[in-house]
């Protein structure tokens, strides 16, 4: 699977740098094209000559040579994947904060390809709250963090923080490319987050949706190679740079945005918690306090999922959500047929850890052929994997 792939291998200052030589050898033997970027401190551990001999490419170290400028933007665009192994504590901290004081960081910041990070450090450094915060920030920006191993460390201590073995990274890359191929060339539309329906310039009717589930689905579709358009309601959630995101506020804006280029999408996942009603009149000025009561007239919004169900072709897979509190299965099945979706994802507010405000969810998926897939409670990222895998399964049937 790595055969013919263009790989940027970043090597930073860690005793584990010797393992990158073995990784490089595995990649070259399997037919990958690899360019190596080293930081200055990596030079203390391994020689660039070994990397350049094995990769048959000049090793890149400086942003500026005496007579040339290393084009970091082109390097980032050239690669199918960038892997930083070993990634030292210092480089991880710089990456998560957007620092750019060497070539490796400049390439990282300008890369448009997926980035894999294989950390290497002592156990205490690995567990330090600052490092873990940096790791979380990298994950949030869609970097893929490879697990560290437990074992003997450079300090002589035994614990967590060892860089993954070259064979493990090699296998991971193979799996990564084979997963990526599955949705390559496919386009997906995902809606996420709440909608806000304005009453006047300062007030709105909204809901507690965080957008986490929809964004996790958009990320997972991207990981599998799809080109994703995310239509995101007002949510503070950060979205990785690989996902094309359009931010909207109201149900009507979301409707309009989803119908643009609708026929170009292969997969459509409607995870947004769209308002069912909107104020009939949106006051141009702040509404003044009334004497006693204040009556508000609401009118129905357009149902985006239903409209998508009317418009969809045989080749398009339409997925909806059903958040229910009672008679869950029947309500979900009714939505599946009424809105002409291919799959409906049920989450019940009766399940602890499911729904809006959690980082976890518990879902059951029903398809229109009568199949039912039940999943235990998992993190929203893992749930997104189950959803995308079920979509792929359904499309391949
Ligand atoms: N949905 C939509 N447009 C709307 C309302 C809902 O696209 N105006 C989509 C949601 O994104 C979700 C599905 O429809 O995928 C079901 O949403 P839900 O609110 O559970 O269902 P409703 O049809 O609104 O029914 P009810 O509120 O009565 O349960």
Tab-separated table of C-alpha atoms and ligand atoms in Angstrom:
chain	number	residue	atom	x	y	z
A	1	UNK	CA	0.000	0.000	0.000
A	2	UNK	CA	2.883	2.458	0.574
A	3	UNK	CA	4.172	1.569	-2.901
A	4	UNK	CA	4.457	4.715	-5.014
A	5	UNK	CA	3.468	6.960	-2.113
A	6	UNK	CA	5.317	10.210	-1.469
A	7	UNK	CA	6.314	10.384	2.162
A	8	UNK	CA	7.979	13.185	4.123
A	9	UNK	CA	9.849	11.773	7.106
A	10	UNK	CA	10.590	14.336	9.811
A	11	UNK	CA	13.292	13.394	12.299
A	12	UNK	CA	13.779	15.361	15.513
A	13	UNK	CA	16.288	15.239	18.360
A	14	UNK	CA	15.722	12.006	20.241
A	15	UNK	CA	17.681	8.863	20.867
A	16	UNK	CA	14.887	7.067	18.977
A	17	UNK	CA	16.113	8.743	15.760
A	18	UNK	CA	18.033	5.553	14.944
A	19	UNK	CA	14.685	3.797	14.550
A	20	UNK	CA	13.772	6.213	11.735
A	21	UNK	CA	16.596	4.720	9.680
A	22	UNK	CA	14.941	1.323	9.966
A	23	UNK	CA	11.560	2.843	9.119
A	24	UNK	CA	13.079	4.574	6.102
A	25	UNK	CA	14.574	1.275	4.935
A	26	UNK	CA	11.196	-0.472	5.210
A	27	UNK	CA	9.473	2.304	3.273
A	28	UNK	CA	12.058	2.390	0.487
A	29	UNK	CA	12.053	-1.400	0.178
A	30	UNK	CA	8.238	-1.315	-0.177
A	31	UNK	CA	8.527	1.167	-3.053
A	32	UNK	CA	7.727	4.492	-1.360
A	33	UNK	CA	9.454	7.726	-2.314
A	34	UNK	CA	10.774	9.370	0.848
A	35	UNK	CA	12.270	12.789	1.538
A	36	UNK	CA	13.806	13.285	4.967
A	37	UNK	CA	13.759	16.537	6.948
A	38	UNK	CA	15.915	16.704	10.078
A	39	UNK	CA	16.027	19.271	12.844
A	40	UNK	CA	19.427	20.540	13.989
A	41	UNK	CA	19.231	18.564	17.218
A	42	UNK	CA	18.477	15.335	15.317
A	43	UNK	CA	21.990	15.716	13.832
A	44	UNK	CA	23.383	14.934	17.302
A	45	UNK	CA	21.904	11.456	17.125
A	46	UNK	CA	22.142	10.272	13.505
A	47	UNK	CA	24.002	11.302	10.411
A	48	UNK	CA	22.146	12.863	7.481
A	49	UNK	CA	24.457	10.892	5.192
A	50	UNK	CA	22.805	7.629	6.241
A	51	UNK	CA	19.338	9.050	5.551
A	52	UNK	CA	20.358	10.507	2.183
A	53	UNK	CA	22.038	7.250	1.159
A	54	UNK	CA	19.006	5.169	2.079
A	55	UNK	CA	16.414	7.567	0.630
A	56	UNK	CA	18.522	8.523	-2.411
A	57	UNK	CA	17.406	12.086	-1.745
A	58	UNK	CA	19.214	15.070	-0.246
A	59	UNK	CA	18.337	15.442	3.428
A	60	UNK	CA	16.700	18.799	4.125
A	61	UNK	CA	17.726	20.640	7.268
A	62	UNK	CA	17.764	24.405	6.748
A	63	UNK	CA	15.167	26.830	5.537
A	64	UNK	CA	17.977	28.718	3.826
A	65	UNK	CA	21.185	27.378	2.315
A	66	UNK	CA	24.013	29.608	1.107
A	67	UNK	CA	22.648	29.578	-2.392
A	68	UNK	CA	19.064	28.367	-2.183
A	69	UNK	CA	15.785	28.490	-0.311
A	70	UNK	CA	14.028	25.253	0.623
A	71	UNK	CA	10.503	25.585	-0.704
A	72	UNK	CA	8.568	24.376	2.323
A	73	UNK	CA	5.192	25.003	0.705
A	74	UNK	CA	5.983	22.776	-2.256
A	75	UNK	CA	7.346	20.056	0.034
A	76	UNK	CA	4.127	20.004	2.023
A	77	UNK	CA	2.101	19.791	-1.173
A	78	UNK	CA	4.333	17.140	-2.708
A	79	UNK	CA	3.742	14.614	0.044
A	80	UNK	CA	0.852	12.148	0.397
A	81	UNK	CA	1.653	11.985	4.072
A	82	UNK	CA	4.093	13.559	6.501
A	83	UNK	CA	5.307	11.469	9.403
A	84	UNK	CA	7.320	12.915	12.251
A	85	UNK	CA	9.179	10.065	13.926
A	86	UNK	CA	10.576	10.511	16.455
A	87	UNK	CA	8.621	13.581	17.516
A	88	UNK	CA	10.388	15.044	20.543
A	89	UNK	CA	8.586	16.788	23.369
A	90	UNK	CA	10.004	20.104	22.171
A	91	UNK	CA	8.850	19.669	18.561
A	92	UNK	CA	5.374	18.585	19.713
A	93	UNK	CA	5.129	21.734	21.857
A	94	UNK	CA	6.215	23.916	18.939
A	95	UNK	CA	3.816	22.219	16.512
A	96	UNK	CA	0.868	22.660	18.818
A	97	UNK	CA	1.670	26.350	19.257
A	98	UNK	CA	2.382	27.123	15.616
A	99	UNK	CA	6.076	27.966	16.098
A	100	UNK	CA	8.158	28.034	12.977
A	101	UNK	CA	11.873	28.248	13.782
A	102	UNK	CA	13.137	25.437	11.551
A	103	UNK	CA	12.412	23.822	8.193
A	104	UNK	CA	10.508	20.876	9.643
A	105	UNK	CA	8.041	23.198	11.396
A	106	UNK	CA	7.661	25.406	8.307
A	107	UNK	CA	6.814	22.344	6.218
A	108	UNK	CA	4.423	21.105	8.909
A	109	UNK	CA	2.593	24.439	9.052
A	110	UNK	CA	2.236	24.676	5.297
A	111	UNK	CA	1.443	21.028	4.579
A	112	UNK	CA	-1.882	20.099	3.061
A	113	UNK	CA	-1.411	16.351	3.578
A	114	UNK	CA	-2.312	14.268	6.646
A	115	UNK	CA	0.340	14.401	9.376
A	116	UNK	CA	1.283	11.442	11.578
A	117	UNK	CA	3.190	12.015	14.787
A	118	UNK	CA	5.128	9.311	16.619
A	119	UNK	CA	6.167	10.756	19.991
A	120	UNK	CA	9.347	9.698	21.805
A	121	UNK	CA	10.311	10.869	25.273
A	122	UNK	CA	10.727	9.861	28.888
A	123	UNK	CA	7.687	8.760	30.817
A	124	UNK	CA	7.470	11.811	33.078
A	125	UNK	CA	7.685	14.155	30.115
A	126	UNK	CA	5.050	12.131	28.281
A	127	UNK	CA	2.629	12.269	31.204
A	128	UNK	CA	3.267	15.932	31.983
A	129	UNK	CA	0.084	17.936	31.745
A	130	UNK	CA	1.714	20.376	29.295
A	131	UNK	CA	2.694	17.570	26.908
A	132	UNK	CA	-0.733	15.967	27.096
A	133	UNK	CA	-2.329	19.357	26.419
A	134	UNK	CA	-0.114	19.753	23.360
A	135	UNK	CA	-0.990	16.255	22.161
A	136	UNK	CA	-4.699	17.018	22.517
A	137	UNK	CA	-4.229	20.249	20.545
A	138	UNK	CA	-2.492	18.324	17.754
A	139	UNK	CA	-5.286	15.753	17.664
A	140	UNK	CA	-7.841	18.535	17.478
A	141	UNK	CA	-6.118	19.789	14.386
A	142	UNK	CA	-6.446	16.344	12.824
A	143	UNK	CA	-2.881	15.205	13.284
A	144	UNK	CA	-2.783	11.470	13.852
A	145	UNK	CA	-0.901	10.562	17.012
A	146	UNK	CA	0.616	7.090	17.058
A	147	UNK	CA	0.567	5.363	20.440
A	148	UNK	CA	3.777	5.312	22.468
A	149	UNK	CA	5.079	1.996	23.739
A	150	UNK	CA	5.789	0.910	27.263
A	151	UNK	CA	9.337	-0.319	27.796
A	152	UNK	CA	12.912	0.605	28.472
A	153	UNK	CA	13.609	4.320	28.041
A	154	UNK	CA	16.797	6.232	27.257
A	155	UNK	CA	16.996	7.300	30.907
A	156	UNK	CA	17.265	3.659	31.949
A	157	UNK	CA	13.803	3.809	33.494
A	158	UNK	CA	11.004	1.600	32.303
A	159	UNK	CA	7.665	3.123	31.372
A	160	UNK	CA	5.545	4.796	28.699
A	161	UNK	CA	7.069	7.104	26.118
A	162	UNK	CA	9.054	4.809	23.831
A	163	UNK	CA	8.583	5.561	20.175
A	164	UNK	CA	6.541	2.973	18.260
A	165	UNK	CA	8.707	0.346	16.556
A	166	UNK	CA	9.543	0.912	12.859
A	167	UNK	CA	7.486	-2.174	11.880
A	168	UNK	CA	4.483	-0.833	13.820
A	169	UNK	CA	4.702	2.539	12.064
A	170	UNK	CA	5.171	0.801	8.715
A	171	UNK	CA	2.064	-1.355	9.310
A	172	UNK	CA	0.109	1.679	10.464
A	173	UNK	CA	1.032	3.534	7.260
A	174	UNK	CA	-0.040	0.580	5.129
A	175	UNK	CA	-3.382	0.426	6.918
A	176	UNK	CA	-3.713	4.203	6.680
A	177	UNK	CA	-3.293	4.189	2.898
A	178	UNK	CA	-5.602	1.221	2.413
A	179	UNK	CA	-8.295	2.949	4.538
A	180	UNK	CA	-7.751	6.173	2.680
A	181	UNK	CA	-8.447	4.581	-0.659
A	182	UNK	CA	-11.915	3.465	0.320
A	183	UNK	CA	-13.595	6.857	-0.158
A	184	UNK	CA	-11.033	8.470	-2.450
A	185	UNK	CA	-12.772	10.402	-5.212
A	186	UNK	CA	-16.043	10.556	-3.242
A	187	UNK	CA	-17.654	13.780	-2.063
A	188	UNK	CA	-19.525	14.069	1.215
A	189	UNK	CA	-21.776	16.692	2.758
A	190	UNK	CA	-22.104	16.819	6.547
A	191	UNK	CA	-24.270	19.132	8.636
A	192	UNK	CA	-23.390	19.704	12.291
A	193	UNK	CA	-24.141	21.855	15.304
A	194	UNK	CA	-27.231	23.782	16.316
A	195	UNK	CA	-29.077	26.509	14.438
A	196	UNK	CA	-29.996	29.866	15.934
A	197	UNK	CA	-33.281	31.468	14.947
A	198	UNK	CA	-33.157	35.205	15.509
A	199	UNK	CA	-35.928	36.992	17.383
A	200	UNK	CA	-34.292	40.380	17.150
A	201	UNK	CA	-30.696	41.625	16.753
A	202	UNK	CA	-29.683	40.314	20.204
A	203	UNK	CA	-31.863	37.268	20.932
A	204	UNK	CA	-32.344	33.897	19.342
A	205	UNK	CA	-33.924	30.478	19.843
A	206	UNK	CA	-31.281	27.759	19.820
A	207	UNK	CA	-30.349	24.390	21.289
A	208	UNK	CA	-27.475	22.735	23.143
A	209	UNK	CA	-25.928	20.845	20.220
A	210	UNK	CA	-22.114	21.065	20.390
A	211	UNK	CA	-21.449	19.935	16.826
A	212	UNK	CA	-18.970	17.317	18.124
A	213	UNK	CA	-20.702	14.307	16.543
A	214	UNK	CA	-21.045	15.885	13.109
A	215	UNK	CA	-17.472	17.194	13.111
A	216	UNK	CA	-16.166	13.761	14.150
A	217	UNK	CA	-18.058	12.232	11.199
A	218	UNK	CA	-16.640	14.863	8.831
A	219	UNK	CA	-13.136	14.044	10.126
A	220	UNK	CA	-13.602	10.316	9.731
A	221	UNK	CA	-14.909	10.690	6.176
A	222	UNK	CA	-11.828	12.819	5.438
A	223	UNK	CA	-9.549	10.182	6.985
A	224	UNK	CA	-11.032	7.664	4.580
A	225	UNK	CA	-10.213	9.894	1.602
A	226	UNK	CA	-13.530	11.647	0.942
A	227	UNK	CA	-13.652	15.305	0.041
A	228	UNK	CA	-15.886	16.762	2.733
A	229	UNK	CA	-18.038	19.877	2.794
A	230	UNK	CA	-19.123	20.645	6.334
A	231	UNK	CA	-22.044	22.969	6.945
A	232	UNK	CA	-21.677	23.999	10.559
A	233	UNK	CA	-24.160	25.832	12.720
A	234	UNK	CA	-23.056	28.304	15.411
A	235	UNK	CA	-20.684	26.254	17.549
A	236	UNK	CA	-17.337	27.085	19.097
A	237	UNK	CA	-15.891	23.769	17.968
A	238	UNK	CA	-12.597	23.848	16.074
A	239	UNK	CA	-12.454	22.076	12.746
A	240	UNK	CA	-9.317	20.624	11.161
A	241	UNK	CA	-7.853	22.379	8.169
A	242	UNK	CA	-8.507	19.486	5.762
A	243	UNK	CA	-12.266	19.976	5.948
A	244	UNK	CA	-13.921	22.636	3.850
A	245	UNK	CA	-16.280	24.351	6.283
A	246	UNK	CA	-19.107	26.778	5.706
A	247	UNK	CA	-20.479	28.389	8.843
A	248	UNK	CA	-24.169	29.225	8.941
A	249	UNK	CA	-26.525	30.498	11.626
A	250	UNK	CA	-30.163	29.738	10.868
A	251	UNK	CA	-32.039	26.657	9.634
A	252	UNK	CA	-32.813	28.485	6.416
A	253	UNK	CA	-29.148	29.331	5.774
A	254	UNK	CA	-28.248	25.688	6.399
A	255	UNK	CA	-30.980	24.583	3.974
A	256	UNK	CA	-29.737	26.935	1.227
A	257	UNK	CA	-26.118	25.880	1.735
A	258	UNK	CA	-26.927	22.158	1.592
A	259	UNK	CA	-28.887	22.440	-1.628
A	260	UNK	CA	-25.980	24.134	-3.445
A	261	UNK	CA	-24.284	21.439	-5.567
A	262	UNK	CA	-26.453	18.794	-3.866
A	263	UNK	CA	-26.207	16.395	-6.793
A	264	UNK	CA	-22.379	16.376	-6.583
A	265	UNK	CA	-22.330	14.562	-3.212
A	266	UNK	CA	-22.044	10.784	-2.901
A	267	UNK	CA	-22.653	10.696	0.843
A	268	UNK	CA	-24.823	13.099	2.826
A	269	UNK	CA	-24.901	12.959	6.623
A	270	UNK	CA	-27.307	15.283	8.417
A	271	UNK	CA	-26.079	15.438	11.993
A	272	UNK	CA	-27.176	19.001	12.754
A	273	UNK	CA	-29.817	19.726	15.364
A	274	UNK	CA	-31.865	21.959	13.105
A	275	UNK	CA	-34.584	24.130	14.630
A	276	UNK	CA	-38.026	22.878	13.662
A	277	UNK	CA	-39.566	26.328	14.156
A	278	UNK	CA	-38.455	29.900	13.641
A	279	UNK	CA	-40.073	33.196	14.720
A	280	UNK	CA	-42.540	34.379	12.083
A	281	UNK	CA	-41.321	37.934	12.476
A	282	UNK	CA	-37.701	38.812	13.153
A	283	UNK	CA	-37.683	42.271	14.634
A	284	UNK	CA	-35.113	44.643	13.137
A	285	UNK	CA	-34.813	46.348	16.496
A	286	UNK	CA	-34.433	45.023	20.009
A	287	UNK	CA	-37.831	43.954	21.308
A	288	UNK	CA	-38.863	46.010	24.315
A	289	UNK	CA	-40.159	44.472	27.527
A	290	UNK	CA	-43.940	43.991	27.401
A	291	UNK	CA	-46.376	44.825	30.146
A	292	UNK	CA	-47.471	41.278	31.036
A	293	UNK	CA	-47.180	38.504	28.505
A	294	UNK	CA	-45.182	38.176	25.390
A	295	UNK	CA	-46.639	35.960	22.710
A	296	UNK	CA	-44.347	34.645	20.046
A	297	UNK	CA	-45.576	33.087	16.835
A	298	UNK	CA	-43.323	30.413	15.344
A	299	UNK	CA	-43.522	28.985	11.865
A	300	UNK	CA	-42.067	25.713	10.617
A	301	UNK	CA	-38.584	25.645	9.117
A	302	UNK	CA	-37.823	23.658	5.990
A	303	UNK	CA	-36.749	20.094	6.721
A	304	UNK	CA	-33.356	19.694	5.050
A	305	UNK	CA	-33.219	15.912	5.427
A	306	UNK	CA	-36.697	15.488	3.893
A	307	UNK	CA	-35.786	17.738	0.981
A	308	UNK	CA	-32.573	15.759	0.482
A	309	UNK	CA	-34.643	12.562	0.541
A	310	UNK	CA	-36.859	13.946	-2.254
A	311	UNK	CA	-33.915	15.036	-4.374
A	312	UNK	CA	-31.483	12.157	-3.931
A	313	UNK	CA	-30.487	9.803	-6.712
A	314	UNK	CA	-29.817	6.041	-6.496
A	315	UNK	CA	-26.069	6.651	-6.179
A	316	UNK	CA	-26.357	9.021	-3.228
A	317	UNK	CA	-26.386	7.685	0.335
A	318	UNK	CA	-28.464	9.794	2.711
A	319	UNK	CA	-27.981	9.473	6.456
A	320	UNK	CA	-30.086	11.122	9.144
A	321	UNK	CA	-30.114	11.228	12.925
A	322	UNK	CA	-32.960	10.617	15.320
A	323	UNK	CA	-32.521	11.884	18.865
A	324	UNK	CA	-35.374	10.415	20.830
A	325	UNK	CA	-36.635	10.236	24.393
A	326	UNK	CA	-39.424	7.671	24.040
A	327	UNK	CA	-40.625	4.946	21.680
A	328	UNK	CA	-37.147	5.280	20.232
A	329	UNK	CA	-36.920	2.472	17.676
A	330	UNK	CA	-40.326	3.133	16.149
A	331	UNK	CA	-39.712	6.894	15.925
A	332	UNK	CA	-36.343	6.288	14.262
A	333	UNK	CA	-37.838	3.848	11.736
A	334	UNK	CA	-40.642	6.305	10.991
A	335	UNK	CA	-38.075	9.044	10.290
A	336	UNK	CA	-36.089	6.675	8.074
A	337	UNK	CA	-39.052	6.028	5.799
A	338	UNK	CA	-40.769	9.431	6.050
A	339	UNK	CA	-37.593	11.321	5.134
A	340	UNK	CA	-36.521	8.720	2.518
A	341	UNK	CA	-33.074	8.241	4.082
A	342	UNK	CA	-30.861	5.197	3.508
A	343	UNK	CA	-29.670	5.021	7.100
A	344	UNK	CA	-30.888	6.529	10.345
A	345	UNK	CA	-28.770	6.819	13.461
A	346	UNK	CA	-30.694	6.585	16.683
A	347	UNK	CA	-29.422	8.018	19.944
A	348	UNK	CA	-31.669	7.955	22.938
A	349	UNK	CA	-31.531	10.534	25.699
A	350	UNK	CA	-32.422	7.685	28.054
A	351	UNK	CA	-28.953	6.208	27.588
A	352	UNK	CA	-26.431	7.752	29.998
A	353	UNK	CA	-23.567	9.336	28.041
A	354	UNK	CA	-25.579	9.758	24.829
A	355	UNK	CA	-26.726	12.955	23.140
A	356	UNK	CA	-25.650	16.579	22.925
A	357	UNK	CA	-23.387	17.590	25.725
A	358	UNK	CA	-21.203	14.499	26.101
A	359	UNK	CA	-17.960	13.433	24.483
A	360	UNK	CA	-19.483	9.969	24.193
A	361	UNK	CA	-22.483	8.563	22.379
A	362	UNK	CA	-24.416	5.317	22.118
A	363	UNK	CA	-26.054	4.623	18.807
A	364	UNK	CA	-28.099	2.102	16.861
A	365	UNK	CA	-28.121	2.351	13.072
A	366	UNK	CA	-31.068	1.178	10.961
A	367	UNK	CA	-30.829	0.858	7.201
A	368	UNK	CA	-33.718	0.924	4.782
A	369	UNK	CA	-33.233	-2.773	3.988
A	370	UNK	CA	-34.224	-3.662	7.542
A	371	UNK	CA	-30.740	-4.188	8.998
A	372	UNK	CA	-30.011	-2.998	12.526
A	373	UNK	CA	-26.528	-2.325	13.975
A	374	UNK	CA	-26.256	-1.804	17.733
A	375	UNK	CA	-23.105	-0.285	19.264
A	376	UNK	CA	-22.004	0.129	22.886
A	377	UNK	CA	-21.209	3.524	24.407
A	378	UNK	CA	-18.001	4.953	22.887
A	379	UNK	CA	-16.216	8.262	22.368
A	380	UNK	CA	-17.751	10.360	19.582
A	381	UNK	CA	-14.609	9.768	17.500
A	382	UNK	CA	-15.063	5.993	17.761
A	383	UNK	CA	-18.791	6.350	17.080
A	384	UNK	CA	-17.928	8.330	13.937
A	385	UNK	CA	-15.788	5.375	12.772
A	386	UNK	CA	-18.711	2.982	13.306
A	387	UNK	CA	-21.015	5.302	11.366
A	388	UNK	CA	-18.624	5.715	8.424
A	389	UNK	CA	-17.869	1.975	8.318
A	390	UNK	CA	-21.602	1.226	8.284
A	391	UNK	CA	-22.110	3.723	5.438
A	392	UNK	CA	-19.336	1.982	3.473
A	393	UNK	CA	-20.859	-1.433	4.202
A	394	UNK	CA	-24.279	-0.238	3.045
A	395	UNK	CA	-22.878	1.272	-0.168
A	396	UNK	CA	-21.031	-1.961	-0.978
A	397	UNK	CA	-24.042	-4.239	-0.536
B	1	LIG	N1	-33.497	17.749	10.190
B	1	LIG	C1	-33.279	18.565	9.100
B	1	LIG	N2	-33.981	19.726	8.976
B	1	LIG	C2	-34.881	20.095	9.907
B	1	LIG	C3	-35.103	19.270	11.026
B	1	LIG	C4	-34.378	18.100	11.146
B	1	LIG	O1	-32.462	18.227	8.252
B	1	LIG	N3	-35.524	21.236	9.749
B	1	LIG	C5	-32.753	16.481	10.260
B	1	LIG	C6	-31.754	16.389	11.391
B	1	LIG	O2	-30.471	16.866	10.987
B	1	LIG	C7	-31.733	14.899	11.679
B	1	LIG	C8	-33.139	14.456	11.312
B	1	LIG	O3	-33.671	15.471	10.496
B	1	LIG	O4	-30.838	14.214	10.822
B	1	LIG	C9	-34.065	14.213	12.455
B	1	LIG	O5	-34.140	15.324	13.272
B	1	LIG	P1	-35.112	15.341	14.533
B	1	LIG	O6	-35.108	16.727	15.088
B	1	LIG	O7	-34.825	14.194	15.433
B	1	LIG	O8	-36.468	15.016	13.839
B	1	LIG	P2	-37.662	15.885	13.422
B	1	LIG	O9	-38.006	15.539	12.020
B	1	LIG	O10	-37.429	17.312	13.710
B	1	LIG	O11	-38.823	15.282	14.327
B	1	LIG	P3	-39.152	15.493	15.880
B	1	LIG	O12	-38.503	16.783	16.296
B	1	LIG	O13	-40.616	15.523	15.891
B	1	LIG	O14	-38.598	14.284	16.569
